[in-house]
Amino acid sequence: MLAIFLKTLPFFAIIGLGYWAGRTRFFSAEATAYLTKFVFYFALSAMLFRFSANLSLADVLNWRLIGGYLTGCVAVYGLATLVAMLRKQDIATAAVEAQCATIGNVGFLGVPMLTLLMGADAIGPVMLVLAVDLIVFSSLIVILITGSRDGRMHIGVLKTVTLGLLRNPMIVAISLGFVWSALEIPIPAPMNEFLAILGGAATPGALFAIGASLAGKSAERVDVALWLTFAKLVLHPLFVAIAVLWLIPIEPYSASVVIAAAALPVAGNVYMLAQHYGVAPHRASAAILFSTVISIATVSVVIAWVSQL
């Protein structure tokens, strides 16, 4: 485990550096927002497109993996929702809490870290996890919040969800990459170099941006945030492990990658959605802060364990 911890430490050290830059105002909130936008729309998209364009969708698409991961996610999502409802929270707040318990920072942290720590073959399972998170659960939270406010479902909700998916650069990059791969078009050398250089900025840029954005996060609603942190860092990988190892078993390497992805801290886009809809942004903010700090230890434990599968 010590060896794994030492390998993950540089990733979290860059997050820590970003946090220092944000906390000392060396990086302003505006600078952090623009760095995040650069990584989100350009660097990470270039990395994902290059990865997916060099993969075969037929080889990567694994319905048992998707089913197993989704089963584990639904279990922890349902548990977090139940706990919220028992505390007499409304549907919108319960949806945000369930999102915190289920959606990890796969795009900004998982893609660069897991592919380096677990090998290039990890990119296929990681992208499937990312696709499920973006398509299923990012849509679900919008449907639940909007539906609970309006008291019913209407065509406007579906339009909002569809446009949100089409405007997400990670989904667009992965989809275009697989289309490119399906057409069996070789990537020209200059284009490949361009994507490699631009995509190379994704790892340090994303990690630094995570840290800088954490500097602006508050630690309010500590009790709820700690519960959500426990659900995300412990219960989520546990339920996913039960699903992909026993309920819907898949081959060990893919299972190890999926479980490791489930162990990642709460994603920053949960806060953005909570803030956008004005639903429990402070508890989402605190859950991101606590889960990221505590994951320095827990991610290493999980990766060390799944490496034995």
GROMACS .gro file of N, CA, C and O in nm, residues 140 193-194 233 298:
model
   20
  140LEU      N    1  -3.039   1.252  -1.444
  140LEU     CA    2  -3.133   1.220  -1.337
  140LEU      C    3  -3.151   1.335  -1.239
  140LEU      O    4  -3.264   1.366  -1.199
  193GLU      N    5   0.009   1.479  -3.299
  193GLU     CA    6   0.101   1.554  -3.215
  193GLU      C    7   0.029   1.670  -3.147
  193GLU      O    8   0.053   1.699  -3.029
  194PHE      N    9  -0.058   1.737  -3.223
  194PHE     CA   10  -0.136   1.848  -3.167
  194PHE      C   11  -0.220   1.800  -3.049
  194PHE      O   12  -0.223   1.862  -2.941
  233LEU      N   13  -1.667   0.765  -0.049
  233LEU     CA   14  -1.534   0.702  -0.044
  233LEU      C   15  -1.535   0.558   0.004
  233LEU      O   16  -1.444   0.482  -0.027
  298THR      N   17  -0.769   0.714   0.131
  298THR     CA   18  -0.860   0.605   0.095
  298THR      C   19  -0.841   0.554  -0.048
  298THR      O   20  -0.854   0.434  -0.073
   0.00000   0.00000   0.00000
